[in-house]
């Protein structure tokens, strides 16, 4: 009797394989792929060559590579005449915009279950802290002893600077002016809508847990649900934590603030965010 397949063998392959293949394309090959996707129907190499004003052989070379990468499907279309049937090309790989849009809808469904008001904001922050706890430390992260030692002398500027590699790798295109970080891009932004504000609150919880760990003497335990940042706030240590001001006119802002709360339990809004230049813009995501 043959052995039954393992559970892992039954799983589909990761879509990341297809998405990463797209990311590794040359600019010329991306242009050909975009033309195939925007055509709305299967097209021939000759049609693409005319629309792109490229040599037919050049287009065929790019198409062959895209077929091999699994991003384009090729089929033979009979012409009703003698000779070799024409090859027609159609998109086959995932569209990153559709993938992001699908998971934005999933996040919207999660956000709807959180409700609204202060309780929803606290739940969103707790989700963000838990997200940070479940991720492994970055390879370049300092040891617990080094981090705890540095925490006593760290300034708001050094703490914000420490975030930049993470924010860059996550696709936020951060810019630091010495006082605050402005996020010039967002991996969850689409042409039709920005992410919900509670999703931004989740990322605020993530940043506070991930980059406030030195206050607790090391990485958070995997079975903790409160988070190191919350401990620092409740203990009144005065250690700086971080506030995310979403959807401002020039991007989202990440700012350092004292670990205090207002009588309502809301973190104090940094003074810079109250000015007209930094006031959050009104969008459909202001729900």
CSV table of C-alpha atoms in Angstrom, one decimal:
chain,number,residue,atom,x,y,z
A,1,UNK,CA,0.0,0.0,0.0
A,2,UNK,CA,1.4,3.4,-0.9
A,3,UNK,CA,1.9,5.9,1.8
A,4,UNK,CA,-0.8,8.6,2.0
A,5,UNK,CA,0.3,12.1,1.0
A,6,UNK,CA,1.3,14.4,3.8
A,7,UNK,CA,-0.8,17.4,4.8
A,8,UNK,CA,1.9,19.7,3.3
A,9,UNK,CA,1.7,18.0,-0.1
A,10,UNK,CA,-2.0,18.8,-0.3
A,11,UNK,CA,-1.4,22.6,0.1
A,12,UNK,CA,-1.4,24.8,-3.0
A,13,UNK,CA,1.8,26.6,-3.8
A,14,UNK,CA,2.3,30.1,-2.4
A,15,UNK,CA,1.1,32.9,-4.5
A,16,UNK,CA,4.2,34.7,-3.4
A,17,UNK,CA,6.1,32.7,-6.1
A,18,UNK,CA,4.0,34.3,-8.8
A,19,UNK,CA,4.1,37.8,-7.3
A,20,UNK,CA,7.9,37.7,-6.8
A,21,UNK,CA,8.4,36.5,-10.4
A,22,UNK,CA,6.6,39.7,-11.5
A,23,UNK,CA,8.8,41.8,-9.3
A,24,UNK,CA,11.9,40.4,-10.8
A,25,UNK,CA,10.9,41.4,-14.4
A,26,UNK,CA,13.0,43.9,-16.3
A,27,UNK,CA,11.2,47.2,-17.2
A,28,UNK,CA,10.9,46.2,-20.8
A,29,UNK,CA,9.3,42.9,-19.9
A,30,UNK,CA,7.0,44.6,-17.4
A,31,UNK,CA,5.8,46.8,-20.3
A,32,UNK,CA,5.0,43.8,-22.5
A,33,UNK,CA,3.1,42.1,-19.6
A,34,UNK,CA,1.2,45.3,-18.9
A,35,UNK,CA,0.2,45.5,-22.6
A,36,UNK,CA,-1.1,41.9,-22.4
A,37,UNK,CA,-3.1,42.6,-19.2
A,38,UNK,CA,-4.6,45.8,-20.5
A,39,UNK,CA,-5.7,44.4,-23.9
A,40,UNK,CA,-8.8,42.8,-22.4
A,41,UNK,CA,-8.5,39.8,-24.7
A,42,UNK,CA,-5.9,37.4,-26.0
A,43,UNK,CA,-3.5,39.1,-28.4
A,44,UNK,CA,-0.9,38.0,-30.9
A,45,UNK,CA,2.8,39.0,-30.8
A,46,UNK,CA,2.3,41.0,-34.0
A,47,UNK,CA,-0.5,43.0,-32.4
A,48,UNK,CA,1.6,43.7,-29.4
A,49,UNK,CA,4.6,44.7,-31.5
A,50,UNK,CA,2.5,47.3,-33.4
A,51,UNK,CA,1.0,48.8,-30.2
A,52,UNK,CA,4.3,48.9,-28.4
A,53,UNK,CA,6.2,50.0,-31.5
A,54,UNK,CA,8.8,47.2,-31.0
A,55,UNK,CA,10.2,44.6,-33.3
A,56,UNK,CA,8.2,41.4,-33.6
A,57,UNK,CA,11.1,39.2,-32.5
A,58,UNK,CA,11.8,41.4,-29.5
A,59,UNK,CA,8.2,41.0,-28.4
A,60,UNK,CA,8.2,37.2,-29.0
A,61,UNK,CA,11.4,36.9,-26.8
A,62,UNK,CA,9.7,38.8,-23.9
A,63,UNK,CA,6.5,36.7,-24.3
A,64,UNK,CA,8.4,33.4,-24.2
A,65,UNK,CA,10.0,34.5,-21.0
A,66,UNK,CA,6.6,35.6,-19.5
A,67,UNK,CA,5.1,32.3,-20.5
A,68,UNK,CA,8.0,30.4,-18.8
A,69,UNK,CA,7.5,32.5,-15.7
A,70,UNK,CA,3.8,31.6,-15.6
A,71,UNK,CA,2.6,35.2,-16.0
A,72,UNK,CA,1.2,34.7,-19.5
A,73,UNK,CA,-0.7,31.8,-21.1
A,74,UNK,CA,-0.3,31.0,-24.7
A,75,UNK,CA,-2.8,29.1,-27.0
A,76,UNK,CA,-3.0,28.4,-30.7
A,77,UNK,CA,-5.9,30.0,-32.4
A,78,UNK,CA,-7.0,28.4,-35.8
A,79,UNK,CA,-7.2,31.0,-38.6
A,80,UNK,CA,-9.2,28.9,-41.0
A,81,UNK,CA,-6.4,29.1,-43.5
A,82,UNK,CA,-3.4,26.9,-44.3
A,83,UNK,CA,-0.3,27.3,-42.3
A,84,UNK,CA,0.7,27.4,-38.7
A,85,UNK,CA,-2.1,28.7,-36.4
A,86,UNK,CA,-1.4,32.1,-34.7
A,87,UNK,CA,-0.3,32.1,-31.1
A,88,UNK,CA,-2.4,34.2,-28.8
A,89,UNK,CA,-1.4,35.4,-25.4
A,90,UNK,CA,-3.4,36.2,-22.3
A,91,UNK,CA,-2.6,37.1,-18.7
A,92,UNK,CA,-2.2,34.1,-16.4
A,93,UNK,CA,-0.5,35.4,-13.2
A,94,UNK,CA,-2.1,37.2,-10.2
A,95,UNK,CA,-2.6,41.0,-10.5
A,96,UNK,CA,-1.0,42.6,-7.4
A,97,UNK,CA,-3.7,45.3,-7.3
A,98,UNK,CA,-6.5,42.7,-7.2
A,99,UNK,CA,-4.6,40.7,-4.5
A,100,UNK,CA,-4.3,43.8,-2.4
A,101,UNK,CA,-7.9,44.8,-3.0
A,102,UNK,CA,-9.1,41.3,-2.0
A,103,UNK,CA,-7.2,41.5,1.3
A,104,UNK,CA,-8.4,45.0,2.0
A,105,UNK,CA,-11.9,43.6,1.8
A,106,UNK,CA,-10.9,41.0,4.3
A,107,UNK,CA,-9.5,43.7,6.6
A,108,UNK,CA,-12.7,45.7,6.2
A,109,UNK,CA,-14.7,42.6,7.3
A,110,UNK,CA,-12.4,42.2,10.4
A,111,UNK,CA,-12.8,45.9,11.2
A,112,UNK,CA,-16.5,45.7,11.0
A,113,UNK,CA,-16.4,43.0,13.7
A,114,UNK,CA,-14.4,45.3,15.9
A,115,UNK,CA,-17.1,47.8,16.1
A,116,UNK,CA,-16.4,51.5,16.8
A,117,UNK,CA,-15.4,53.8,19.6
A,118,UNK,CA,-12.7,53.5,22.2
A,119,UNK,CA,-13.1,49.8,22.7
A,120,UNK,CA,-12.6,49.1,19.0
A,121,UNK,CA,-9.5,51.3,19.0
A,122,UNK,CA,-8.1,49.3,21.9
A,123,UNK,CA,-8.8,46.0,20.2
A,124,UNK,CA,-7.1,47.2,17.0
A,125,UNK,CA,-4.1,48.3,19.0
A,126,UNK,CA,-4.0,44.9,20.8
A,127,UNK,CA,-4.1,43.1,17.4
A,128,UNK,CA,-1.2,45.2,16.3
A,129,UNK,CA,0.8,44.3,19.4
A,130,UNK,CA,0.0,40.6,19.0
A,131,UNK,CA,1.1,40.9,15.3
A,132,UNK,CA,4.5,42.2,16.5
A,133,UNK,CA,4.8,39.4,19.1
A,134,UNK,CA,4.3,36.7,16.5
A,135,UNK,CA,6.9,37.9,14.1
A,136,UNK,CA,10.6,36.8,14.7
A,137,UNK,CA,13.1,39.5,15.6
A,138,UNK,CA,14.9,41.1,12.6
A,139,UNK,CA,18.3,39.7,12.0
A,140,UNK,CA,20.1,42.9,12.9
A,141,UNK,CA,18.1,43.4,16.1
A,142,UNK,CA,20.3,43.9,19.2
A,143,UNK,CA,20.4,41.4,22.0
A,144,UNK,CA,18.1,42.0,25.0
A,145,UNK,CA,21.0,43.2,27.2
A,146,UNK,CA,22.2,45.7,24.6
A,147,UNK,CA,18.7,46.9,23.9
A,148,UNK,CA,17.9,47.4,27.6
A,149,UNK,CA,21.2,49.3,28.1
A,150,UNK,CA,20.5,51.6,25.1
A,151,UNK,CA,17.0,52.3,26.2
A,152,UNK,CA,18.1,54.4,29.1
A,153,UNK,CA,19.8,56.9,26.8
A,154,UNK,CA,17.7,56.6,23.6
A,155,UNK,CA,16.1,59.8,22.4
A,156,UNK,CA,12.9,60.2,20.3
A,157,UNK,CA,15.1,60.8,17.3
A,158,UNK,CA,17.1,57.6,17.7
A,159,UNK,CA,13.9,55.6,18.3
A,160,UNK,CA,12.3,57.0,15.1
A,161,UNK,CA,15.5,56.4,13.2
A,162,UNK,CA,15.5,52.8,14.2
A,163,UNK,CA,12.1,52.3,12.6
A,164,UNK,CA,13.2,53.5,9.1
A,165,UNK,CA,14.6,50.1,7.8
A,166,UNK,CA,11.4,48.3,8.9
A,167,UNK,CA,9.1,50.9,7.4
A,168,UNK,CA,11.1,50.9,4.1
A,169,UNK,CA,11.0,47.1,3.8
A,170,UNK,CA,7.3,47.1,4.5
A,171,UNK,CA,6.7,49.4,1.5
A,172,UNK,CA,5.9,52.7,3.3
A,173,UNK,CA,8.7,54.8,1.7
A,174,UNK,CA,9.5,56.7,4.9
A,175,UNK,CA,11.0,60.2,5.0
A,176,UNK,CA,12.4,61.5,8.3
A,177,UNK,CA,12.8,65.2,8.9
A,178,UNK,CA,14.4,64.9,12.3
A,179,UNK,CA,11.2,65.3,14.2
A,180,UNK,CA,8.7,62.9,12.6
A,181,UNK,CA,8.5,60.2,9.9
A,182,UNK,CA,6.2,60.8,6.9
A,183,UNK,CA,5.0,57.7,5.2
A,184,UNK,CA,4.9,58.5,1.5
A,185,UNK,CA,3.5,55.2,0.4
A,186,UNK,CA,1.3,52.5,1.8
A,187,UNK,CA,1.2,48.8,0.8
A,188,UNK,CA,-2.6,48.7,1.6
A,189,UNK,CA,-3.5,51.8,-0.5
A,190,UNK,CA,-5.3,51.3,-3.8
A,191,UNK,CA,-6.4,53.7,-6.5
A,192,UNK,CA,-10.0,53.7,-5.1
A,193,UNK,CA,-9.5,53.7,-1.3
A,194,UNK,CA,-7.1,54.0,1.6
A,195,UNK,CA,-7.1,51.5,4.4
A,196,UNK,CA,-9.5,51.9,7.3
A,197,UNK,CA,-8.2,54.0,10.2
A,198,UNK,CA,-8.5,51.1,12.6
A,199,UNK,CA,-5.9,49.3,10.3
A,200,UNK,CA,-3.6,52.2,10.9
A,201,UNK,CA,-4.2,51.8,14.6
A,202,UNK,CA,-3.2,48.2,14.3
A,203,UNK,CA,0.1,49.3,12.8
A,204,UNK,CA,0.5,51.8,15.6
A,205,UNK,CA,0.2,49.0,18.1
A,206,UNK,CA,2.7,47.0,16.1
A,207,UNK,CA,5.3,49.8,16.1
A,208,UNK,CA,4.8,50.4,19.8
A,209,UNK,CA,5.3,46.8,20.6
A,210,UNK,CA,8.1,46.2,18.2
A,211,UNK,CA,10.2,49.3,19.0
A,212,UNK,CA,9.3,49.7,22.7
A,213,UNK,CA,10.6,46.2,23.6
A,214,UNK,CA,13.8,47.6,25.2
A,215,UNK,CA,11.6,49.1,28.0
A,216,UNK,CA,10.5,45.6,29.0
A,217,UNK,CA,14.1,44.2,29.0
A,218,UNK,CA,13.8,42.2,25.8
A,219,UNK,CA,11.5,40.7,23.2
A,220,UNK,CA,7.9,40.0,24.1
A,221,UNK,CA,7.0,36.4,25.0
A,222,UNK,CA,5.0,34.6,22.5
A,223,UNK,CA,2.2,33.9,25.0
A,224,UNK,CA,1.7,37.5,26.1
A,225,UNK,CA,-1.3,39.3,25.0
A,226,UNK,CA,-0.9,42.8,26.6
A,227,UNK,CA,2.3,44.0,25.0
A,228,UNK,CA,5.4,45.8,26.2
A,229,UNK,CA,4.2,49.2,25.0
A,230,UNK,CA,1.1,48.9,27.1
A,231,UNK,CA,3.2,48.1,30.1
A,232,UNK,CA,5.3,51.2,29.6
A,233,UNK,CA,2.2,53.4,29.3
A,234,UNK,CA,0.4,52.0,32.4
A,235,UNK,CA,3.6,52.2,34.5
A,236,UNK,CA,4.0,55.9,33.7
A,237,UNK,CA,7.7,55.5,32.9
A,238,UNK,CA,7.7,58.5,30.7
A,239,UNK,CA,9.5,56.5,28.0
A,240,UNK,CA,8.7,57.7,24.5
A,241,UNK,CA,6.2,55.7,22.5
A,242,UNK,CA,4.8,56.3,19.0
A,243,UNK,CA,1.7,57.7,17.5
A,244,UNK,CA,0.5,57.2,13.9
A,245,UNK,CA,-1.5,60.1,12.5
A,246,UNK,CA,-3.2,58.6,9.4
A,247,UNK,CA,-4.2,60.2,6.1
A,248,UNK,CA,-2.7,63.6,6.3
A,249,UNK,CA,-2.3,65.8,3.3
A,250,UNK,CA,1.3,64.8,2.7
A,251,UNK,CA,1.1,61.2,3.9
A,252,UNK,CA,0.7,59.4,7.2
A,253,UNK,CA,2.9,60.6,10.1
A,254,UNK,CA,4.8,58.6,12.8
A,255,UNK,CA,5.7,60.7,15.8
A,256,UNK,CA,7.2,60.1,19.2
A,257,UNK,CA,5.2,61.1,22.2
A,258,UNK,CA,5.5,60.8,26.0
A,259,UNK,CA,3.9,57.6,27.4
A,260,UNK,CA,1.0,59.4,28.9
A,261,UNK,CA,-2.8,59.3,28.2
A,262,UNK,CA,-5.5,61.8,28.4
A,263,UNK,CA,-8.4,61.5,30.9
A,264,UNK,CA,-10.5,59.8,28.1
A,265,UNK,CA,-7.8,57.2,27.5
A,266,UNK,CA,-6.9,58.5,24.1
A,267,UNK,CA,-3.2,59.2,23.4
A,268,UNK,CA,-2.4,62.9,23.2
A,269,UNK,CA,-2.2,64.2,19.6
A,270,UNK,CA,1.3,65.6,19.0
A,271,UNK,CA,1.2,69.4,18.5
A,272,UNK,CA,2.5,69.2,15.0
A,273,UNK,CA,-0.5,67.1,13.9
A,274,UNK,CA,-3.0,69.8,15.1
A,275,UNK,CA,-1.8,72.3,12.5
A,276,UNK,CA,-3.5,72.8,9.2
A,277,UNK,CA,-0.6,71.3,7.3
A,278,UNK,CA,-0.8,68.0,9.3
A,279,UNK,CA,-4.5,67.8,9.9
A,280,UNK,CA,-5.9,64.4,8.6
A,281,UNK,CA,-7.7,64.8,5.3
A,282,UNK,CA,-11.3,63.7,5.0
A,283,UNK,CA,-11.7,60.5,2.9
A,284,UNK,CA,-14.1,57.6,2.6
A,285,UNK,CA,-11.9,55.8,5.1
A,286,UNK,CA,-12.8,58.2,7.9
A,287,UNK,CA,-15.3,55.7,9.2
